[in-house]
Amino acid sequence: MQIAAGVLIICGMLYMLAKRYETRMVLFGAGLLLACVAGNPAGALVEFSKSMKQSNIFEVIIASMGFAAVIKATECDKHLIAVFIKILKKMGPFLIVGVSLATTIVNISIPSAAGTSAAVGVIFIPLLISAGVPAPVAAASILAGLYGGNLNPGHVHPTIVAELAKSTPMTFVSTVAVPLIASVVASSIVLMLTSRWIKKQQKQNASIEKPYENEQGKLENFKLNYLYAILPLFPLIILFIGNTQMIPALKMEVSHAMIIGGMLTLLITRSNPQNVTKVFFKGMGDSFGEIFGLIVTANIFVAGLQALGLIKFLINYMTTSPAIAKAAAILGPLGMAIISGSGEAASIAFNKAVSVHASQFGMDVMHMGSLAVLSGGIGRSMSPVAGCVIICAGIAKVNPLDVIKYNSLAMIAALCVAIALLLI
């Protein structure tokens, strides 16, 4: 009876997530209900206290988001996008591939799918449409690169998976780098072929280009500063050089690199120190409420699953076959992300509950966790209720379902490539 009640609670949770109720509220409520059914309601509160003491995860995430807030406030992100505009105009038939890869890079420095889609969408989507790309495919081209934030060692997923695997965020980044980039290339090539097929099937509506003429002019006449364009990527450059032992003296904590990046941005842009300081700490505070809050409530949900014995039941089932475990790592986060529109919630909950036990399935935590992370990110880009999908569809002036119709095949191709490279 307890297991049956737990399954009903989980179904209710997925329904509420699909209806776009507040994710943290839903996860917390589901975890508390599961703990109550298990006869241990205090377990949810104990897990809350325990989660608040995750100092390593806490430090990395809030420092990274503080730096991201400084980059946005100083408009250095616009300079980075302007650089890509110059490059992309020379890519000819591979424009879609270039846009998806450029979105991936921007997402590294702005580790928010909704934030990145809003920042690059108003520029890249009009650029694609004016080049003759059908509007739904133009929107889908942005979505194909919206899990590039996983290449940022300060992002939530590298931090969590590294903690579970008793490794470092840079190890996670090195593990997913090739599968992630290859999957973006694969999905964008599918979108490129889809664009050509659509244009052969029907005439392109030329009138759709007109509303975007002014938007394009904003960055065409933008006074580009290449030094400003490098600043969003500066902490990542430091971490790469230091952790690859190219310059051992530069090996440092992720949070330290983010702070140095913020200070350098302040000096080079000659911004008001008081304003930059306020922005940095506001970004830290916002990340605590938004991102760390999601981690805490996901932990409470997992604690409820554990109290009820659902995780033990799932693990016992998955240990019957490594193939079942691998399928669960793919389909679990993917399905939950498509339903809920949140790749973070799906991947965090799965990794905390299942990937930590990867050795029992004949896998290692790093690879199983990485697969779950990429699966969740890809699933979010296929969800009609995801914020990033709605934003991109709105900019392209099309229905989100039209975007998903053309995007799904491309994202399945991305998933297949990621699976092949991570499981070889």
Tab-separated table of C-alpha atoms in Angstrom:
chain	number	residue	atom	x	y	z
A	1	MET	CA	0.000	0.000	0.000
A	2	GLN	CA	2.833	2.391	0.823
A	3	ILE	CA	4.478	1.765	-2.560
A	4	ALA	CA	1.155	2.323	-4.336
A	5	ALA	CA	0.615	5.581	-2.408
A	6	GLY	CA	4.135	6.677	-3.318
A	7	VAL	CA	3.512	6.041	-7.019
A	8	LEU	CA	0.314	8.127	-6.837
A	9	ILE	CA	2.215	10.983	-5.169
A	10	ILE	CA	4.884	10.880	-7.889
A	11	CYS	CA	2.220	10.901	-10.625
A	12	GLY	CA	0.598	13.897	-8.931
A	13	MET	CA	3.986	15.624	-8.748
A	14	LEU	CA	4.592	15.097	-12.484
A	15	TYR	CA	1.105	16.383	-13.259
A	16	MET	CA	1.684	19.564	-11.246
A	17	LEU	CA	5.072	20.099	-12.877
A	18	ALA	CA	3.458	19.715	-16.295
A	19	LYS	CA	0.901	22.344	-15.263
A	20	ARG	CA	3.854	24.634	-14.429
A	21	TYR	CA	3.316	24.877	-10.677
A	22	GLU	CA	6.320	26.210	-8.724
A	23	THR	CA	8.964	23.485	-9.031
A	24	ARG	CA	10.427	23.913	-5.545
A	25	MET	CA	6.984	23.843	-3.953
A	26	VAL	CA	6.064	20.669	-5.838
A	27	LEU	CA	9.313	18.853	-4.980
A	28	PHE	CA	9.141	19.886	-1.324
A	29	GLY	CA	5.463	18.942	-1.046
A	30	ALA	CA	5.989	15.567	-2.721
A	31	GLY	CA	8.963	14.781	-0.484
A	32	LEU	CA	7.049	15.724	2.643
A	33	LEU	CA	4.026	13.626	1.629
A	34	LEU	CA	6.250	10.619	0.869
A	35	ALA	CA	7.928	10.987	4.277
A	36	CYS	CA	4.516	11.189	5.974
A	37	VAL	CA	3.294	8.049	4.201
A	38	ALA	CA	6.497	6.333	5.369
A	39	GLY	CA	5.673	7.378	8.947
A	40	ASN	CA	8.649	9.743	9.255
A	41	PRO	CA	7.480	13.310	8.496
A	42	ALA	CA	10.461	14.761	10.386
A	43	GLY	CA	12.763	13.095	7.833
A	44	ALA	CA	11.971	15.802	5.279
A	45	LEU	CA	12.980	18.521	7.742
A	46	VAL	CA	16.156	16.672	8.698
A	47	GLU	CA	17.080	16.478	5.011
A	48	PHE	CA	16.454	20.227	4.687
A	49	SER	CA	18.993	20.925	7.441
A	50	LYS	CA	21.451	18.447	5.954
A	51	SER	CA	21.155	19.978	2.478
A	52	MET	CA	21.787	23.484	3.778
A	53	LYS	CA	25.220	22.324	4.932
A	54	GLN	CA	26.469	21.352	1.456
A	55	SER	CA	29.171	24.011	1.588
A	56	ASN	CA	31.201	22.779	-1.410
A	57	ILE	CA	28.239	22.843	-3.785
A	58	PHE	CA	26.947	26.069	-2.282
A	59	GLU	CA	30.249	27.942	-2.733
A	60	VAL	CA	30.765	27.001	-6.383
A	61	ILE	CA	27.225	27.724	-7.556
A	62	ILE	CA	26.688	31.099	-5.927
A	63	ALA	CA	30.128	32.404	-6.977
A	64	SER	CA	29.481	31.366	-10.592
A	65	MET	CA	26.058	32.992	-10.679
A	66	GLY	CA	27.445	36.137	-9.072
A	67	PHE	CA	29.992	36.374	-11.897
A	68	ALA	CA	27.266	35.724	-14.503
A	69	ALA	CA	25.250	38.605	-13.047
A	70	VAL	CA	28.266	40.941	-13.362
A	71	ILE	CA	28.782	39.908	-16.998
A	72	LYS	CA	25.148	40.689	-17.784
A	73	ALA	CA	25.158	43.995	-15.893
A	74	THR	CA	28.313	45.208	-17.673
A	75	GLU	CA	26.842	44.035	-21.032
A	76	CYS	CA	29.936	41.963	-21.806
A	77	ASP	CA	27.556	39.210	-22.956
A	78	LYS	CA	26.420	41.494	-25.797
A	79	HIS	CA	30.000	41.896	-26.988
A	80	LEU	CA	30.412	38.107	-27.018
A	81	ILE	CA	27.219	37.728	-29.068
A	82	ALA	CA	28.355	40.496	-31.436
A	83	VAL	CA	31.552	38.534	-32.133
A	84	PHE	CA	29.457	35.519	-33.096
A	85	ILE	CA	27.309	37.666	-35.404
A	86	LYS	CA	30.432	38.575	-37.390
A	87	ILE	CA	31.505	34.937	-37.617
A	88	LEU	CA	28.080	33.466	-38.373
A	89	LYS	CA	27.415	35.688	-41.378
A	90	LYS	CA	30.294	33.942	-43.149
A	91	MET	CA	29.097	30.374	-42.510
A	92	GLY	CA	26.805	30.058	-45.531
A	93	PRO	CA	24.823	26.789	-45.548
A	94	PHE	CA	26.214	25.856	-42.128
A	95	LEU	CA	24.651	28.888	-40.462
A	96	ILE	CA	22.337	26.727	-38.309
A	97	VAL	CA	25.284	24.658	-37.050
A	98	GLY	CA	27.166	27.858	-36.237
A	99	VAL	CA	24.208	29.362	-34.359
A	100	SER	CA	23.729	26.221	-32.245
A	101	LEU	CA	27.435	26.086	-31.341
A	102	ALA	CA	27.496	29.827	-30.611
A	103	THR	CA	24.477	29.377	-28.320
A	104	THR	CA	26.357	26.556	-26.562
A	105	ILE	CA	29.316	28.848	-25.869
A	106	VAL	CA	27.115	31.708	-24.649
A	107	ASN	CA	25.260	29.248	-22.401
A	108	ILE	CA	28.594	28.366	-20.764
A	109	SER	CA	28.951	31.933	-19.525
A	110	ILE	CA	25.205	32.437	-18.909
A	111	PRO	CA	24.291	29.067	-17.297
A	112	SER	CA	20.550	29.592	-17.598
A	113	ALA	CA	18.544	28.141	-20.481
A	114	ALA	CA	15.869	30.834	-20.273
A	115	GLY	CA	18.447	33.624	-19.838
A	116	THR	CA	20.556	32.433	-22.769
A	117	SER	CA	17.562	31.922	-25.061
A	118	ALA	CA	16.390	35.473	-24.336
A	119	ALA	CA	19.883	36.959	-24.814
A	120	VAL	CA	20.800	35.232	-28.069
A	121	GLY	CA	17.315	34.538	-29.426
A	122	VAL	CA	16.505	38.161	-30.269
A	123	ILE	CA	19.665	38.282	-32.388
A	124	PHE	CA	20.231	34.795	-33.796
A	125	ILE	CA	16.615	33.904	-34.650
A	126	PRO	CA	16.097	36.997	-36.868
A	127	LEU	CA	19.493	36.343	-38.462
A	128	LEU	CA	18.424	32.803	-39.386
A	129	ILE	CA	14.998	33.837	-40.654
A	130	SER	CA	16.465	36.596	-42.814
A	131	ALA	CA	18.791	33.942	-44.285
A	132	GLY	CA	15.753	31.905	-45.346
A	133	VAL	CA	15.535	29.437	-42.447
A	134	PRO	CA	11.883	28.585	-41.573
A	135	ALA	CA	10.845	30.260	-38.307
A	136	PRO	CA	10.209	27.047	-36.284
A	137	VAL	CA	13.630	25.703	-37.279
A	138	ALA	CA	15.263	29.046	-36.423
A	139	ALA	CA	13.833	28.770	-32.892
A	140	ALA	CA	14.878	25.110	-32.670
A	141	SER	CA	18.464	26.038	-33.605
A	142	ILE	CA	18.778	27.975	-30.329
A	143	LEU	CA	17.272	25.105	-28.326
A	144	ALA	CA	19.839	22.695	-29.779
A	145	GLY	CA	22.615	24.476	-27.884
A	146	LEU	CA	20.877	25.199	-24.600
A	147	TYR	CA	22.618	22.592	-22.459
A	148	GLY	CA	26.105	24.005	-23.033
A	149	GLY	CA	26.047	25.323	-19.471
A	150	ASN	CA	27.190	21.853	-18.426
A	151	LEU	CA	30.647	22.797	-19.726
A	152	ASN	CA	30.834	25.437	-17.002
A	153	PRO	CA	32.462	23.797	-13.932
A	154	GLY	CA	30.540	26.194	-11.711
A	155	HIS	CA	27.167	25.094	-13.059
A	156	VAL	CA	24.894	23.026	-10.836
A	157	HIS	CA	25.285	19.673	-12.631
A	158	PRO	CA	29.102	19.464	-12.804
A	159	THR	CA	29.164	20.372	-9.123
A	160	ILE	CA	26.591	17.781	-8.041
A	161	VAL	CA	27.867	14.881	-10.178
A	162	ALA	CA	31.461	15.589	-9.121
A	163	GLU	CA	30.374	15.551	-5.476
A	164	LEU	CA	28.595	12.219	-5.926
A	165	ALA	CA	31.557	10.733	-7.809
A	166	LYS	CA	34.039	12.138	-5.267
A	167	SER	CA	35.797	13.922	-8.109
A	168	THR	CA	36.091	17.492	-9.410
A	169	PRO	CA	33.804	19.599	-11.625
A	170	MET	CA	36.595	19.841	-14.219
A	171	THR	CA	36.613	16.036	-14.478
A	172	PHE	CA	32.898	16.160	-15.243
A	173	VAL	CA	33.505	18.825	-17.898
A	174	SER	CA	36.243	16.755	-19.537
A	175	THR	CA	33.908	13.723	-19.499
A	176	VAL	CA	30.959	15.435	-21.191
A	177	ALA	CA	32.797	17.908	-23.454
A	178	VAL	CA	33.133	15.727	-26.550
A	179	PRO	CA	29.704	13.998	-26.239
A	180	LEU	CA	27.991	17.338	-25.615
A	181	ILE	CA	29.600	19.218	-28.497
A	182	ALA	CA	29.174	16.264	-30.863
A	183	SER	CA	25.493	16.014	-29.915
A	184	VAL	CA	24.966	19.726	-30.629
A	185	VAL	CA	26.607	19.330	-34.044
A	186	ALA	CA	24.448	16.267	-34.772
A	187	SER	CA	21.170	17.982	-33.843
A	188	SER	CA	22.029	21.156	-35.764
A	189	ILE	CA	22.907	19.157	-38.892
A	190	VAL	CA	19.509	17.459	-38.665
A	191	LEU	CA	17.912	20.909	-38.344
A	192	MET	CA	19.897	22.114	-41.364
A	193	LEU	CA	18.568	19.209	-43.433
A	194	THR	CA	15.066	19.797	-42.046
A	195	SER	CA	15.247	23.445	-43.116
A	196	ARG	CA	16.153	22.441	-46.662
A	197	TRP	CA	13.342	19.879	-46.751
A	198	ILE	CA	10.739	22.406	-45.545
A	199	LYS	CA	11.814	24.970	-48.138
A	200	LYS	CA	11.409	22.375	-50.858
A	201	GLN	CA	7.937	21.461	-49.620
A	202	GLN	CA	6.529	24.952	-49.346
A	203	LYS	CA	7.321	28.521	-50.267
A	204	GLN	CA	8.977	30.614	-47.589
A	205	ASN	CA	6.820	33.455	-46.233
A	206	ALA	CA	8.968	36.518	-46.971
A	207	SER	CA	6.827	38.836	-44.854
A	208	ILE	CA	8.056	37.202	-41.650
A	209	GLU	CA	11.455	38.849	-42.085
A	210	LYS	CA	10.216	42.413	-41.786
A	211	PRO	CA	9.499	42.568	-38.032
A	212	TYR	CA	13.132	41.712	-37.351
A	213	GLU	CA	14.914	44.383	-39.368
A	214	ASN	CA	15.288	46.724	-36.401
A	215	GLU	CA	16.407	43.921	-34.082
A	216	GLN	CA	19.214	42.970	-36.437
A	217	GLY	CA	20.400	46.549	-36.699
A	218	LYS	CA	20.967	46.730	-32.955
A	219	LEU	CA	24.099	44.609	-33.069
A	220	GLU	CA	25.128	45.399	-36.627
A	221	ASN	CA	25.862	48.953	-35.477
A	222	PHE	CA	27.142	47.805	-32.089
A	223	LYS	CA	30.577	49.174	-31.130
A	224	LEU	CA	32.341	45.895	-30.482
A	225	ASN	CA	35.101	45.591	-27.886
A	226	TYR	CA	36.920	42.267	-28.300
A	227	LEU	CA	38.412	42.459	-24.815
A	228	TYR	CA	34.910	42.766	-23.342
A	229	ALA	CA	33.866	39.765	-25.447
A	230	ILE	CA	36.566	37.589	-23.855
A	231	LEU	CA	35.641	38.481	-20.266
A	232	PRO	CA	32.610	36.107	-19.986
A	233	LEU	CA	34.912	33.183	-20.779
A	234	PHE	CA	37.904	34.352	-18.717
A	235	PRO	CA	37.300	32.176	-15.580
A	236	LEU	CA	36.860	29.123	-17.807
A	237	ILE	CA	40.140	29.892	-19.562
A	238	ILE	CA	41.918	30.152	-16.189
A	239	LEU	CA	40.435	26.852	-15.000
A	240	PHE	CA	41.325	25.077	-18.241
A	241	ILE	CA	44.934	26.295	-18.245
A	242	GLY	CA	45.383	25.526	-14.553
A	243	ASN	CA	43.719	22.112	-14.440
A	244	THR	CA	45.485	20.862	-17.586
A	245	GLN	CA	48.819	21.780	-15.931
A	246	MET	CA	49.718	24.138	-18.789
A	247	ILE	CA	50.402	26.714	-16.083
A	248	PRO	CA	50.239	24.853	-12.735
A	249	ALA	CA	50.261	28.133	-10.779
A	250	LEU	CA	46.797	28.913	-12.189
A	251	LYS	CA	45.199	25.781	-10.741
A	252	MET	CA	42.543	27.042	-8.350
A	253	GLU	CA	39.047	26.544	-6.990
A	254	VAL	CA	36.145	27.301	-9.352
A	255	SER	CA	34.810	29.966	-7.001
A	256	HIS	CA	38.192	31.707	-6.916
A	257	ALA	CA	38.319	31.872	-10.718
A	258	MET	CA	34.829	33.390	-10.772
A	259	ILE	CA	35.774	36.056	-8.228
A	260	ILE	CA	38.942	36.917	-10.162
A	261	GLY	CA	36.852	37.109	-13.340
A	262	GLY	CA	34.446	39.518	-11.648
A	263	MET	CA	37.271	41.736	-10.409
A	264	LEU	CA	38.901	41.768	-13.845
A	265	THR	CA	35.574	42.676	-15.444
A	266	LEU	CA	35.228	45.555	-13.006
A	267	LEU	CA	38.697	46.893	-13.866
A	268	ILE	CA	38.530	46.484	-17.640
A	269	THR	CA	35.008	47.851	-18.081
A	270	ARG	CA	35.763	50.633	-15.553
A	271	SER	CA	32.340	50.132	-14.022
A	272	ASN	CA	31.169	51.628	-10.749
A	273	PRO	CA	32.649	49.384	-8.006
A	274	GLN	CA	29.623	49.867	-5.779
A	275	ASN	CA	27.195	48.839	-8.516
A	276	VAL	CA	29.266	45.807	-9.537
A	277	THR	CA	29.552	44.687	-5.918
A	278	LYS	CA	25.790	44.955	-5.447
A	279	VAL	CA	25.161	43.048	-8.682
A	280	PHE	CA	27.633	40.294	-7.759
A	281	PHE	CA	26.082	39.659	-4.347
A	282	LYS	CA	22.553	39.958	-5.720
A	283	GLY	CA	23.452	37.298	-8.284
A	284	MET	CA	24.762	35.143	-5.440
A	285	GLY	CA	21.560	35.651	-3.486
A	286	ASP	CA	19.308	34.949	-6.466
A	287	SER	CA	21.208	31.728	-7.177
A	288	PHE	CA	20.712	30.627	-3.573
A	289	GLY	CA	16.963	31.054	-3.883
A	290	GLU	CA	16.570	29.735	-7.416
A	291	ILE	CA	19.269	27.110	-7.965
A	292	PHE	CA	20.361	26.032	-4.502
A	293	GLY	CA	16.715	26.080	-3.445
A	294	LEU	CA	16.002	23.603	-6.236
A	295	ILE	CA	18.821	21.341	-5.015
A	296	VAL	CA	17.492	21.426	-1.444
A	297	THR	CA	13.912	20.593	-2.441
A	298	ALA	CA	15.132	17.843	-4.816
A	299	ASN	CA	17.061	16.358	-1.875
A	300	ILE	CA	13.893	16.427	0.238
A	301	PHE	CA	11.994	14.623	-2.532
A	302	VAL	CA	14.740	11.975	-2.755
A	303	ALA	CA	14.710	11.608	1.051
A	304	GLY	CA	10.972	10.911	0.854
A	305	LEU	CA	11.595	8.254	-1.810
A	306	GLN	CA	14.240	6.661	0.387
A	307	ALA	CA	12.032	6.699	3.475
A	308	LEU	CA	9.281	4.912	1.582
A	309	GLY	CA	11.669	2.348	0.129
A	310	LEU	CA	10.987	3.327	-3.483
A	311	ILE	CA	14.661	3.922	-4.271
A	312	LYS	CA	15.639	0.511	-2.867
A	313	PHE	CA	12.869	-1.053	-4.934
A	314	LEU	CA	14.065	0.747	-8.064
A	315	ILE	CA	17.711	-0.157	-7.475
A	316	ASN	CA	16.859	-3.828	-6.896
A	317	TYR	CA	14.967	-3.807	-10.192
A	318	MET	CA	17.737	-2.020	-12.080
A	319	THR	CA	20.462	-4.341	-10.801
A	320	THR	CA	18.810	-7.222	-12.623
A	321	SER	CA	20.315	-5.873	-15.837
A	322	PRO	CA	22.904	-3.167	-16.676
A	323	ALA	CA	20.838	-2.478	-19.805
A	324	ILE	CA	17.857	-1.526	-17.627
A	325	ALA	CA	20.064	0.824	-15.585
A	326	LYS	CA	21.412	2.513	-18.706
A	327	ALA	CA	17.918	2.859	-20.158
A	328	ALA	CA	16.702	4.407	-16.897
A	329	ALA	CA	19.577	6.933	-16.916
A	330	ILE	CA	18.450	7.982	-20.389
A	331	LEU	CA	14.673	7.762	-20.279
A	332	GLY	CA	14.117	8.817	-16.641
A	333	PRO	CA	15.532	12.374	-16.825
A	334	LEU	CA	14.439	12.724	-20.474
A	335	GLY	CA	10.802	11.905	-19.757
A	336	MET	CA	10.626	13.989	-16.589
A	337	ALA	CA	12.207	16.974	-18.352
A	338	ILE	CA	9.765	16.755	-21.264
A	339	ILE	CA	6.815	16.605	-18.870
A	340	SER	CA	8.006	19.256	-16.412
A	341	GLY	CA	10.015	21.568	-18.668
A	342	SER	CA	12.882	21.514	-16.178
A	343	GLY	CA	16.086	19.703	-17.075
A	344	GLU	CA	17.636	20.675	-13.749
A	345	ALA	CA	14.922	19.178	-11.562
A	346	ALA	CA	14.874	15.957	-13.591
A	347	SER	CA	18.638	15.395	-13.614
A	348	ILE	CA	19.269	16.457	-10.024
A	349	ALA	CA	16.539	14.195	-8.637
A	350	PHE	CA	17.683	11.202	-10.732
A	351	ASN	CA	21.378	11.615	-9.908
A	352	LYS	CA	20.744	12.018	-6.194
A	353	ALA	CA	18.461	8.990	-6.127
A	354	VAL	CA	20.006	6.569	-8.621
A	355	SER	CA	23.354	7.601	-10.154
A	356	VAL	CA	25.022	7.625	-6.733
A	357	HIS	CA	24.516	3.822	-6.769
A	358	ALA	CA	25.928	3.421	-10.299
A	359	SER	CA	28.537	0.857	-9.253
A	360	GLN	CA	25.733	-1.596	-8.478
A	361	PHE	CA	24.665	-1.403	-12.129
A	362	GLY	CA	28.124	-1.998	-13.573
A	363	MET	CA	28.658	1.700	-14.329
A	364	ASP	CA	30.628	4.508	-12.715
A	365	VAL	CA	28.944	7.515	-11.119
A	366	MET	CA	30.616	10.049	-13.412
A	367	HIS	CA	29.402	8.467	-16.664
A	368	MET	CA	25.941	7.576	-15.425
A	369	GLY	CA	25.522	11.032	-13.892
A	370	SER	CA	26.776	12.697	-17.086
A	371	LEU	CA	24.332	10.692	-19.194
A	372	ALA	CA	21.444	11.705	-16.919
A	373	VAL	CA	22.488	15.368	-17.122
A	374	LEU	CA	22.647	15.424	-20.927
A	375	SER	CA	19.387	13.467	-21.144
A	376	GLY	CA	17.644	16.014	-18.908
A	377	GLY	CA	19.010	18.971	-20.881
A	378	ILE	CA	17.979	17.443	-24.199
A	379	GLY	CA	14.539	16.592	-22.814
A	380	ARG	CA	13.991	20.196	-21.701
A	381	SER	CA	14.618	21.371	-25.289
A	382	MET	CA	11.823	19.003	-26.398
A	383	SER	CA	9.304	20.221	-23.822
A	384	PRO	CA	6.496	22.555	-24.983
A	385	VAL	CA	6.152	23.865	-21.410
A	386	ALA	CA	9.860	24.743	-20.922
A	387	GLY	CA	10.541	28.449	-20.480
A	388	CYS	CA	13.333	28.453	-23.081
A	389	VAL	CA	11.044	26.827	-25.687
A	390	ILE	CA	8.294	29.364	-25.050
A	391	ILE	CA	10.781	32.255	-25.290
A	392	CYS	CA	12.303	31.055	-28.573
A	393	ALA	CA	8.887	30.336	-30.073
A	394	GLY	CA	7.698	33.798	-29.046
A	395	ILE	CA	10.676	35.504	-30.686
A	396	ALA	CA	10.127	33.470	-33.868
A	397	LYS	CA	6.385	34.236	-33.688
A	398	VAL	CA	5.344	30.589	-33.933
A	399	ASN	CA	3.534	28.091	-31.713
A	400	PRO	CA	5.819	26.169	-29.298
A	401	LEU	CA	4.317	22.902	-30.572
A	402	ASP	CA	5.446	23.793	-34.109
A	403	VAL	CA	8.988	24.235	-32.792
A	404	ILE	CA	8.868	20.888	-30.967
A	405	LYS	CA	7.543	19.153	-34.093
A	406	TYR	CA	10.746	19.973	-35.971
A	407	ASN	CA	13.026	19.967	-32.952
A	408	SER	CA	12.234	16.485	-31.630
A	409	LEU	CA	13.982	14.513	-34.363
A	410	ALA	CA	17.074	16.713	-34.013
A	411	MET	CA	17.203	16.288	-30.228
A	412	ILE	CA	16.747	12.516	-30.517
A	413	ALA	CA	19.767	12.528	-32.844
A	414	ALA	CA	21.652	14.524	-30.197
A	415	LEU	CA	20.684	11.997	-27.526
A	416	CYS	CA	21.804	9.050	-29.666
A	417	VAL	CA	25.219	10.636	-30.230
A	418	ALA	CA	25.635	11.418	-26.518
A	419	ILE	CA	24.675	7.858	-25.581
A	420	ALA	CA	27.096	6.341	-28.099
A	421	LEU	CA	30.026	8.462	-26.898
A	422	LEU	CA	29.352	8.120	-23.163
A	423	LEU	CA	28.646	4.391	-23.149
A	424	ILE	CA	31.450	3.256	-25.480
